[in-house]
Coordinates of N, CA and C in Angstrom, one line a residue:
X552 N -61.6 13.5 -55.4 CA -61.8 12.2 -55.9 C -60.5 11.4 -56.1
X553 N -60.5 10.3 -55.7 CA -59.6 9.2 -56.1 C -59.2 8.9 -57.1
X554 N -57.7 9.0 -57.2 CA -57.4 9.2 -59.1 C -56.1 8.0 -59.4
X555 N -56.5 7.1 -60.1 CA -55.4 5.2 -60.2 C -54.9 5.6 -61.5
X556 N -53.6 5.8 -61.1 CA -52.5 6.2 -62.3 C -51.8 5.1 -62.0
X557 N -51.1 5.1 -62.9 CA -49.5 3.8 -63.5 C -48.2 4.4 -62.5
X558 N -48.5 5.4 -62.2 CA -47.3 5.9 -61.6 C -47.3 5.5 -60.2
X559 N -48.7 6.4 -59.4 CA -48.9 5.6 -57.9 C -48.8 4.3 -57.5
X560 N -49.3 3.4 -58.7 CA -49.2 1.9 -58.5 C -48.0 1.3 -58.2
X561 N -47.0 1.6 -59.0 CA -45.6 1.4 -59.3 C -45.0 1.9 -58.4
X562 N -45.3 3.3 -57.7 CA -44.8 4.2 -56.6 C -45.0 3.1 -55.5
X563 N -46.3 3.2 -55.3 CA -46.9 2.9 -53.7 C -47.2 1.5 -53.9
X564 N -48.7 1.5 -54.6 CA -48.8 0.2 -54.5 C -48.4 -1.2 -54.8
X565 N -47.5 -1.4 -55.7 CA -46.8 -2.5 -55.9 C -45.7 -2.9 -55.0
X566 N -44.9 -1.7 -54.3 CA -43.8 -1.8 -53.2 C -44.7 -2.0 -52.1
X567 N -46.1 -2.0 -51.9 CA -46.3 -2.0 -50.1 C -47.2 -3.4 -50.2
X568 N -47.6 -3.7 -51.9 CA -48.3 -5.0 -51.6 C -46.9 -6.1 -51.6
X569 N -45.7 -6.1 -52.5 CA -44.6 -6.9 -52.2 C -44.1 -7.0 -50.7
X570 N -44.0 -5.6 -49.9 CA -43.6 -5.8 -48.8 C -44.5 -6.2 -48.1
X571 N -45.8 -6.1 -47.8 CA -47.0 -7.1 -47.1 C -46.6 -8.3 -47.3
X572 N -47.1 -8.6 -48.0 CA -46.4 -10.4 -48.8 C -45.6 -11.2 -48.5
X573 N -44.4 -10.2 -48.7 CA -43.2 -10.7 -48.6 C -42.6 -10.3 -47.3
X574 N -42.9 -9.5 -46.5 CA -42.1 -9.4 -44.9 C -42.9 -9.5 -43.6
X575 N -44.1 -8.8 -44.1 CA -45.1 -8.4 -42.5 C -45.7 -9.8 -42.7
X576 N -46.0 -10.8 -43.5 CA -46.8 -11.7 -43.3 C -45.7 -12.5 -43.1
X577 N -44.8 -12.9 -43.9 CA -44.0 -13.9 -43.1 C -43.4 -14.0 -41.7
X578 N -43.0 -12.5 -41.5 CA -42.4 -12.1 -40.2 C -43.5 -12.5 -38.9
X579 N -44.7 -12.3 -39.2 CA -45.4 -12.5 -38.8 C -46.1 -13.9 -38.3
X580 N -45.8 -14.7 -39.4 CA -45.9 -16.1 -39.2 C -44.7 -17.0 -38.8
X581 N -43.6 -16.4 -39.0 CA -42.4 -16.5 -38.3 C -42.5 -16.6 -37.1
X582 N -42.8 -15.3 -36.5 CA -43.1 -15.3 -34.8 C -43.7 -16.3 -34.5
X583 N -45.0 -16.1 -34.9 CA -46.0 -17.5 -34.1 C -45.1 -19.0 -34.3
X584 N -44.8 -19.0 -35.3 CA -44.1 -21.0 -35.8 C -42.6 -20.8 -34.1
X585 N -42.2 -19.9 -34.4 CA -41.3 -19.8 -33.3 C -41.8 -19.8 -31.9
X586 N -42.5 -19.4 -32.0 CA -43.4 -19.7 -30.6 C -44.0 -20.7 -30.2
X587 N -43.6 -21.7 -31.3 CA -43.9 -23.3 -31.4 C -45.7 -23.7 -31.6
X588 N -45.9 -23.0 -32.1 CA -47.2 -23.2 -33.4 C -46.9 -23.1 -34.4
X589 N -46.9 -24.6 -34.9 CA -46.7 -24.8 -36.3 C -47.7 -24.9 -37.3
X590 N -49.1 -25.1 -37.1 CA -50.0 -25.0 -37.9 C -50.4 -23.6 -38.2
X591 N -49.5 -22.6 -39.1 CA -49.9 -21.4 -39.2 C -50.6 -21.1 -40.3
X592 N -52.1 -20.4 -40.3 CA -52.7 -20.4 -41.6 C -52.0 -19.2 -42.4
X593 N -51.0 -19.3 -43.0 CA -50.1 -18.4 -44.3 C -50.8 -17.5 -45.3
X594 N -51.8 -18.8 -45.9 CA -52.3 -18.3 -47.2 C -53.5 -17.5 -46.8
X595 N -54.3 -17.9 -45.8 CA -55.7 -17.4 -45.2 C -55.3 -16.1 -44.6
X596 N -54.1 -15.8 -44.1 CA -53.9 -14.7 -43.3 C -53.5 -13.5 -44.4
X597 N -52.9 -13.8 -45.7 CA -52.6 -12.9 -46.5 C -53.9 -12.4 -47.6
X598 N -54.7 -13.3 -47.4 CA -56.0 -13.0 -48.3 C -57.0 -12.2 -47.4
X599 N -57.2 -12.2 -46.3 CA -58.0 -11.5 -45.1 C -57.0 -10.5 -45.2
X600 N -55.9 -10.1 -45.1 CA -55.3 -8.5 -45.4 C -55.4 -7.7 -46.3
X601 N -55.5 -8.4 -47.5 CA -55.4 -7.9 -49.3 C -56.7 -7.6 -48.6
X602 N -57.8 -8.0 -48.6 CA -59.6 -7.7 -48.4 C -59.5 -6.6 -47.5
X603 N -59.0 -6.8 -46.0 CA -58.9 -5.7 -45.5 C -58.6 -4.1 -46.0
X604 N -57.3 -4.1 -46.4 CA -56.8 -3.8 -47.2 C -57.8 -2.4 -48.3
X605 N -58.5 -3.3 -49.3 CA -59.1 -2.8 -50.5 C -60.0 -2.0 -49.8
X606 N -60.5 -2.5 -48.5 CA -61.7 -1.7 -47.6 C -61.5 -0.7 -47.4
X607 N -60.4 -1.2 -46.6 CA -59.7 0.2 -45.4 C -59.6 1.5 -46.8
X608 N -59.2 0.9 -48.0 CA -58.8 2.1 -49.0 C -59.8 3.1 -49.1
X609 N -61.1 2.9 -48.8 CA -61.9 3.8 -49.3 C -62.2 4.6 -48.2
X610 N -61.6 4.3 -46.9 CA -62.0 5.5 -45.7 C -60.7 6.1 -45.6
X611 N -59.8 6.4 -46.4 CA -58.2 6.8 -46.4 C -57.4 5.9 -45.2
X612 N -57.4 4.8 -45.3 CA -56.7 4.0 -43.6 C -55.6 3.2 -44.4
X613 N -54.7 3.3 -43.6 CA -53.4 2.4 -43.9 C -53.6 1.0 -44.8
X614 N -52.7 -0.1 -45.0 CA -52.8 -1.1 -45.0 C -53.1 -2.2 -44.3
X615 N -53.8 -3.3 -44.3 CA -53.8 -3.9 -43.4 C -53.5 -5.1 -43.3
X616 N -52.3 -5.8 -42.4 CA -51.9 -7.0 -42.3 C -51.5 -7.6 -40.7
X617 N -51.1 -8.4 -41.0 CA -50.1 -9.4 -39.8 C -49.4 -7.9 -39.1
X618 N -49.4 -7.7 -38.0 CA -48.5 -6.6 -37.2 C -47.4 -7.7 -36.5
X619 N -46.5 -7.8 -36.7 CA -45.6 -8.5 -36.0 C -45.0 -8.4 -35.2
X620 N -44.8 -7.4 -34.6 CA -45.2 -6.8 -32.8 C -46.3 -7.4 -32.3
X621 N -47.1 -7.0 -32.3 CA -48.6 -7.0 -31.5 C -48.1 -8.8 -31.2
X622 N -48.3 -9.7 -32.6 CA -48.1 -10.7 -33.0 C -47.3 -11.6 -32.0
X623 N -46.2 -11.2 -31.8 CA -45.2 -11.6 -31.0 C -45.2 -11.3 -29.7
X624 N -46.0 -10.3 -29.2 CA -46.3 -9.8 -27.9 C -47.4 -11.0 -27.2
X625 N -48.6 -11.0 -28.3 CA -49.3 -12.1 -28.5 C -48.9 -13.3 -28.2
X626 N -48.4 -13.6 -28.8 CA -47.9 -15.5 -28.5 C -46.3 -15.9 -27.7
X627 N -46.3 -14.9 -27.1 CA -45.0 -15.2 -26.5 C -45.4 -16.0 -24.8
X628 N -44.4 -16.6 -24.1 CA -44.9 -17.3 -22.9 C -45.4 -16.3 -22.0
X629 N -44.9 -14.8 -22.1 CA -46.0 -14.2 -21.3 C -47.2 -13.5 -21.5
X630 N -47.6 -14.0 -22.2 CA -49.6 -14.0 -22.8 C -49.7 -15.0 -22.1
X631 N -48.9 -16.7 -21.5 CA -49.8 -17.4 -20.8 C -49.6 -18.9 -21.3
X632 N -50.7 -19.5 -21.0 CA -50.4 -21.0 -20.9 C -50.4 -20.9 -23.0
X633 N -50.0 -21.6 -23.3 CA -49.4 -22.3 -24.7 C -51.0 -22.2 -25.7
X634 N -51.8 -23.2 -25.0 CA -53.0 -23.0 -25.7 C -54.0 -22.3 -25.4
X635 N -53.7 -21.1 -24.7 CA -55.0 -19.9 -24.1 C -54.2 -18.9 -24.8
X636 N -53.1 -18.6 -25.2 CA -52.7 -17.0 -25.8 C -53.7 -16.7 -26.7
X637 N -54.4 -17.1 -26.8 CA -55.6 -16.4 -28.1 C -55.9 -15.5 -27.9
X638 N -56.0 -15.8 -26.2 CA -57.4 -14.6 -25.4 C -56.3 -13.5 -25.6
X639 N -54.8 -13.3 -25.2 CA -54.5 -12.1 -25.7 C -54.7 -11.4 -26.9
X640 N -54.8 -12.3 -28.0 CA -54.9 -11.8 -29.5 C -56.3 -10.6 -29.0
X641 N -57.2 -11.7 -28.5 CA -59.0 -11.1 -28.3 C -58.8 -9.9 -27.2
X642 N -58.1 -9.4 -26.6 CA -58.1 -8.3 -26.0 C -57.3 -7.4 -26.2
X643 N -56.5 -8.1 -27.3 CA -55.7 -6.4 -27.9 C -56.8 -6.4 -28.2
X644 N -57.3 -7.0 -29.3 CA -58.6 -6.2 -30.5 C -59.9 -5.7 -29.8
X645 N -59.8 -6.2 -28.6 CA -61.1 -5.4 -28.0 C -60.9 -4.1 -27.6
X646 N -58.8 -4.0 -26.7 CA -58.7 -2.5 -26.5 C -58.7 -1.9 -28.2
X647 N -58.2 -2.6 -29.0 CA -58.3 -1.3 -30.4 C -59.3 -1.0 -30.7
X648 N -60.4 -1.5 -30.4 CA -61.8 -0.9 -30.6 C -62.5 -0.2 -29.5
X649 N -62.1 -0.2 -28.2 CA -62.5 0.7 -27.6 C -61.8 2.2 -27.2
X650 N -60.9 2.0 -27.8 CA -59.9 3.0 -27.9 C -59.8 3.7 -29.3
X651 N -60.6 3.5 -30.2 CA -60.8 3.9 -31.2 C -61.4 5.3 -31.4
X652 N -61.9 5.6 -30.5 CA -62.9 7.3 -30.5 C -61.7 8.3 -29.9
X653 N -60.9 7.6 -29.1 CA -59.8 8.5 -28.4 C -58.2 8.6 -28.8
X654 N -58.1 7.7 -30.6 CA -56.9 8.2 -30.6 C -56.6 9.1 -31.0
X655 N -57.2 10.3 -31.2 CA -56.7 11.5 -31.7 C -56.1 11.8 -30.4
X656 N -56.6 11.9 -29.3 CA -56.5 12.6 -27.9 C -55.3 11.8 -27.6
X657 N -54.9 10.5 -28.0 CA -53.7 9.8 -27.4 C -52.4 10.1 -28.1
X658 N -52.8 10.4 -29.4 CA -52.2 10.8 -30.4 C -51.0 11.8 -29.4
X659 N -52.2 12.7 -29.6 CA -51.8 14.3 -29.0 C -50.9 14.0 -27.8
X660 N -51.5 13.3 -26.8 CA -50.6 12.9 -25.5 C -48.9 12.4 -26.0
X661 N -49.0 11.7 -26.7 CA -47.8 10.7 -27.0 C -46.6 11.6 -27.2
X662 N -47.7 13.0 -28.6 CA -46.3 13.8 -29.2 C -46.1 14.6 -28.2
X663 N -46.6 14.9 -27.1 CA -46.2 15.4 -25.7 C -45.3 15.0 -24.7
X664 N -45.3 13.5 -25.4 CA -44.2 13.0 -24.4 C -42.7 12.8 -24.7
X665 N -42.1 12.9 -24.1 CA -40.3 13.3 -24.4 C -40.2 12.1 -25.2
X666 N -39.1 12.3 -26.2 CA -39.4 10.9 -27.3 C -38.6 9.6 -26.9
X667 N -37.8 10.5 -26.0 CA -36.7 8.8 -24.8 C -38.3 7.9 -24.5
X668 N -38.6 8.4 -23.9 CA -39.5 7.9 -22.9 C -40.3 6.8 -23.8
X669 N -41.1 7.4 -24.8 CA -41.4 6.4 -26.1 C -40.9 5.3 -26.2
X670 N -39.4 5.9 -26.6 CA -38.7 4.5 -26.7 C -38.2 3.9 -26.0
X671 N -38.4 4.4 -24.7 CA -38.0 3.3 -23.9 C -39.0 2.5 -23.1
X672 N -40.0 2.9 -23.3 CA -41.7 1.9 -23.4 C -41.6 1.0 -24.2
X673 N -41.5 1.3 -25.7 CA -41.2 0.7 -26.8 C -40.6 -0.8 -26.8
X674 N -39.1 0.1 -26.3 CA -38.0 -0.7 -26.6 C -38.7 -1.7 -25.5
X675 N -38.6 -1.5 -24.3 CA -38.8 -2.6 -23.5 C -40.6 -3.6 -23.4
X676 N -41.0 -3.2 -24.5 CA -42.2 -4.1 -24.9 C -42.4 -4.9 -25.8
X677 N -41.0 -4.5 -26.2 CA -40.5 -5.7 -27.3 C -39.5 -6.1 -27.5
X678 N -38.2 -6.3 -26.4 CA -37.8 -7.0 -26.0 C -38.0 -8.6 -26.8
X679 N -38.8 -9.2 -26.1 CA -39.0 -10.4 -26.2 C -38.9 -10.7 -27.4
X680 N -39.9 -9.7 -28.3 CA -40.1 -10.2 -29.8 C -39.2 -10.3 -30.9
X681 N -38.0 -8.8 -30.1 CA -36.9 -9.1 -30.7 C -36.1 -10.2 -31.2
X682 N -36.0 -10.6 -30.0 CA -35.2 -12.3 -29.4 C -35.6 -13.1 -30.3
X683 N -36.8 -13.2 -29.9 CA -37.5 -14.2 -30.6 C -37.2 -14.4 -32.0
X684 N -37.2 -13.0 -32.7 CA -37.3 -12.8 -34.2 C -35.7 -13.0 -34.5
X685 N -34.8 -12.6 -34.0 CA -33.9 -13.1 -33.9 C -33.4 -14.4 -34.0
X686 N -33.9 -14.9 -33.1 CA -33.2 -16.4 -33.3 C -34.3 -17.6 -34.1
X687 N -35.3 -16.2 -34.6 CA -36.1 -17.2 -36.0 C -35.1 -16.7 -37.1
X688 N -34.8 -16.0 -37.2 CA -33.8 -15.1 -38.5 C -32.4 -15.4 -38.7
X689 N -32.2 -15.6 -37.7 CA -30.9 -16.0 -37.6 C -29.9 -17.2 -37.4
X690 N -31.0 -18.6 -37.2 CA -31.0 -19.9 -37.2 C -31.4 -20.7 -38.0
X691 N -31.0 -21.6 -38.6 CA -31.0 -22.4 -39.6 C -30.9 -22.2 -41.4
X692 N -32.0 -21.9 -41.5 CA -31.5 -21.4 -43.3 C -31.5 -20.0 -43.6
X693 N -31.2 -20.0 -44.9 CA -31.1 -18.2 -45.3 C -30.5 -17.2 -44.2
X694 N -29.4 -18.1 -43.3 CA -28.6 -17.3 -42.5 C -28.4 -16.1 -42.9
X695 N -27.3 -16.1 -44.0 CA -26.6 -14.8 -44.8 C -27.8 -14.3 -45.2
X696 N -28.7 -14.5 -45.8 CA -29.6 -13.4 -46.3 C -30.4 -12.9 -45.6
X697 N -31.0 -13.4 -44.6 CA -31.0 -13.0 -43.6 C -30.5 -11.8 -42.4
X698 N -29.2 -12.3 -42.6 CA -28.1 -10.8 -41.9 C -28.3 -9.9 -43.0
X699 N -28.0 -9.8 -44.6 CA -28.3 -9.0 -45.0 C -29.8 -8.1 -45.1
X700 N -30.2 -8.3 -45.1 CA -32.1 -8.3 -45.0 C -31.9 -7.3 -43.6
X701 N -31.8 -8.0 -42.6 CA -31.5 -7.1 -41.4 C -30.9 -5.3 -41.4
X702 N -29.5 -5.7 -42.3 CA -28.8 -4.5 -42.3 C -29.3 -3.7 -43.1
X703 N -29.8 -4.1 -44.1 CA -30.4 -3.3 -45.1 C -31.7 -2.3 -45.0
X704 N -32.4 -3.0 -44.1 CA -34.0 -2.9 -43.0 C -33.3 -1.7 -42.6
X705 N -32.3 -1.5 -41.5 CA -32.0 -0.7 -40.5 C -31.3 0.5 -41.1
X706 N -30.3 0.1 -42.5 CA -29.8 1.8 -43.1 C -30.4 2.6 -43.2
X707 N -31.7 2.9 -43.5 CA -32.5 3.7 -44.2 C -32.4 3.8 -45.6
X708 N -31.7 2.5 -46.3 CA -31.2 3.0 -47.6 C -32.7 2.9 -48.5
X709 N -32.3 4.3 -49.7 CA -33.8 4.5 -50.7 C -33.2 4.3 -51.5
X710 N -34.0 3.4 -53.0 CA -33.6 3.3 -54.5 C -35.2 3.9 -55.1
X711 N -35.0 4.7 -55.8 CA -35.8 5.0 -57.2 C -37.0 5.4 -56.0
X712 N -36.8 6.1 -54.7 CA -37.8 6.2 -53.8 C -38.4 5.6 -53.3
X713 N -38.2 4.3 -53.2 CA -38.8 3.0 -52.9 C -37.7 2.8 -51.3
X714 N -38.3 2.7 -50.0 CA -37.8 2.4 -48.9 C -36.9 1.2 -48.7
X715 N -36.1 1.2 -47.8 CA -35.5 0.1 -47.3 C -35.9 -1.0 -46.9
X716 N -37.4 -1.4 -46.3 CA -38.1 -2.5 -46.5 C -37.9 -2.9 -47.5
X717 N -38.3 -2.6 -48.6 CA -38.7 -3.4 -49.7 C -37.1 -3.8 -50.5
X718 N -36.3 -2.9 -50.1 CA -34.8 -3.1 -50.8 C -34.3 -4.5 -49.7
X719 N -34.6 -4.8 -48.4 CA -34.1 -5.6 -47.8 C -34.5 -6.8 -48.4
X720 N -35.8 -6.9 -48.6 CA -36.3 -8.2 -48.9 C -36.2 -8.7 -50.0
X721 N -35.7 -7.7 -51.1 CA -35.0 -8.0 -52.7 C -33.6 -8.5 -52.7
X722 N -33.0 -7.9 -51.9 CA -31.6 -8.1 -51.8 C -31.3 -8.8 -50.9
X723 N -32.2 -9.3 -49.7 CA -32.0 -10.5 -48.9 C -32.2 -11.9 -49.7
X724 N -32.9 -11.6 -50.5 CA -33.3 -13.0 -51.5 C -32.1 -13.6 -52.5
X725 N -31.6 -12.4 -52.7 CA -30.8 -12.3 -54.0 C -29.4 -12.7 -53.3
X726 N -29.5 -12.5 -52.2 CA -27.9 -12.8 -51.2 C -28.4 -14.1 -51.1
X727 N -29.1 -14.6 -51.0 CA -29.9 -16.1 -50.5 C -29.7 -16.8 -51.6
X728 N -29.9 -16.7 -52.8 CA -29.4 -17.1 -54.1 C -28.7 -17.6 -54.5
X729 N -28.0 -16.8 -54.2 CA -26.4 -16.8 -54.5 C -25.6 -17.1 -53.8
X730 N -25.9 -17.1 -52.6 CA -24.7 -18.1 -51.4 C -25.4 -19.2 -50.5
X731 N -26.8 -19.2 -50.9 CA -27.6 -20.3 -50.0 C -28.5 -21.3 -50.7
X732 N -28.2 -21.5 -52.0 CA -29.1 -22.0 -52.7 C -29.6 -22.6 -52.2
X733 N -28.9 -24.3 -51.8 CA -29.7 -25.4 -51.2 C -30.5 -25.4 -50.2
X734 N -30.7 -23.7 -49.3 CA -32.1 -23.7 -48.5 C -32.9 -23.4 -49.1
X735 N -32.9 -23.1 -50.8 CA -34.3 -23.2 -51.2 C -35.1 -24.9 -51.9
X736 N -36.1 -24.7 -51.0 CA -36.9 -26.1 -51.2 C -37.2 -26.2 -52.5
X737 N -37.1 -25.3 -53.7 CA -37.5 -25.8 -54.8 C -36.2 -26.8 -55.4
X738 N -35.4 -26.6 -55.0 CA -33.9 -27.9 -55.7 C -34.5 -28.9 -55.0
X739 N -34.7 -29.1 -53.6 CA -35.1 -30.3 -53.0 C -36.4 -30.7 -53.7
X740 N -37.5 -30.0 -54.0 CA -38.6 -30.8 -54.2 C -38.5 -31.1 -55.7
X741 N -37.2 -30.3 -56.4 CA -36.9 -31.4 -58.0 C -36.4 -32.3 -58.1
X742 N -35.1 -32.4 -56.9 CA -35.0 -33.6 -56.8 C -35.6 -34.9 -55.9
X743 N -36.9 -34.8 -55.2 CA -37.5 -35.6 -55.3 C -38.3 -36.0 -56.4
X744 N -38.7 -35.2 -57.2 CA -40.3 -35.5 -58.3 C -39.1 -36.5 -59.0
X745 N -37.7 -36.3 -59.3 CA -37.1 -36.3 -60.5 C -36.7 -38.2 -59.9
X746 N -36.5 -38.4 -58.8 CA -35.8 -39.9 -58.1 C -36.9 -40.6 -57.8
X747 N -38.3 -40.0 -58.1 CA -39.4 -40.6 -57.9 C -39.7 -41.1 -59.3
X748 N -39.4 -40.0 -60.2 CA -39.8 -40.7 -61.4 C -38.7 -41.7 -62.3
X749 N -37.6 -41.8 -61.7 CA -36.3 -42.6 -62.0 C -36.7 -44.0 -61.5
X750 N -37.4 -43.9 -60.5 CA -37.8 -45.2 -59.6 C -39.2 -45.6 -60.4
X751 N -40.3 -45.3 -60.7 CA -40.7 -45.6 -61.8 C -41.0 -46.0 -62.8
X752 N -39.5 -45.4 -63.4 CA -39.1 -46.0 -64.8 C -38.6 -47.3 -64.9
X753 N -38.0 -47.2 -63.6 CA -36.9 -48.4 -63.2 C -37.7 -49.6 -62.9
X754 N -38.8 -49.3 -62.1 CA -40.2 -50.4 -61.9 C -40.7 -50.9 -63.1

């Protein structure tokens, strides 16, 4: 039986729901805005994961969110004309459902195959998304924290057993803070409420 202690929560759950949150969905909506769709639904897409998510819990299945691969595979110019990439979204998910009965058998195939070869399937099927993610990460704001975030992702470094995900996106914020303040929109949107209400007064 399933047993919700203070410790797992703090272990697992609170590090994989901050890192959902905070990287797979952004990164994820990153891609797409970079791919020049800008109307991305943010809030709708992280509440359909959480739900997912609580589901998937009770058949033992991962988490579920924004995959930002697939994502980026998805809306890049070769899925197609600008306003049909959908249909790729609709046929990954049709192969992941038809392919559902046989991944144990593909499973098995994969760890049969020499692990170069993986990656080099891999590596060259995401390519693109790299790039892409790249020059969404690495252009305009949150430069520096950003490059930090990066480096930190790729050490492998663990605190209090908590993965390098979640340390990137703490200490990418905290580099962001501290040397990039003015790309956070909350100074900008104080000092509008505050020259709005000066104008106001002054009316």
């Amino acid at each position: 039986m399933p047993e919700f202690t203070l410790q797992a929560f703090l272990a697992y759950g609170l590090p994989l729901a901050l890192i959902l949150v905070g990287m797979e969905t952004p990164a994820g909506v990153g891609l797409v805005k970079g791919m020049g769709y800008k109307a991305v639904p943010a809030n709708a897409i992280t509440a359909v994961g959480g739900i997912g998510t609580m589901i998937s819990a009770f058949f033992n299945l991962h988490s579920t969110c924004i995959a930002a691969p697939a994502t980026g595979i998805c809306a890049s110019p070769e899925a197609g004309d600008h306003n049909k990439r959908w249909v790729a979204a609709v046929i990954t998910g049709a192969v992941f459902m038809l392919g559902a009965p046989f991944y144990g058998f593909m499973v098995s195939l994969i760890q049969a195959m020499p692990g170069y070869f993986i990656a080099i399937i891999a590596g060259l099927a995401l390519v693109r998304v790299i790039t892409s993610a790249m020059q969404v990460t690495f252009s305009g704001k949150h430069e520096m924290g950003g490059i930090f975030a990066f480096l930190i992702a790729t050490s492998g470094l663990q605190i209090l057993g908590i993965g390098a995900s979640f340390w990137a996106l703490v200490l990418g914020v905290f580099v962001s803070l501290l040397f990039e303040t003015r790309d956070f929109e909350f100074g900008t949107a104080r000092l509008v409420t505050g020259k709005v209400s000066l104008s106001k007064k002054a009316g």
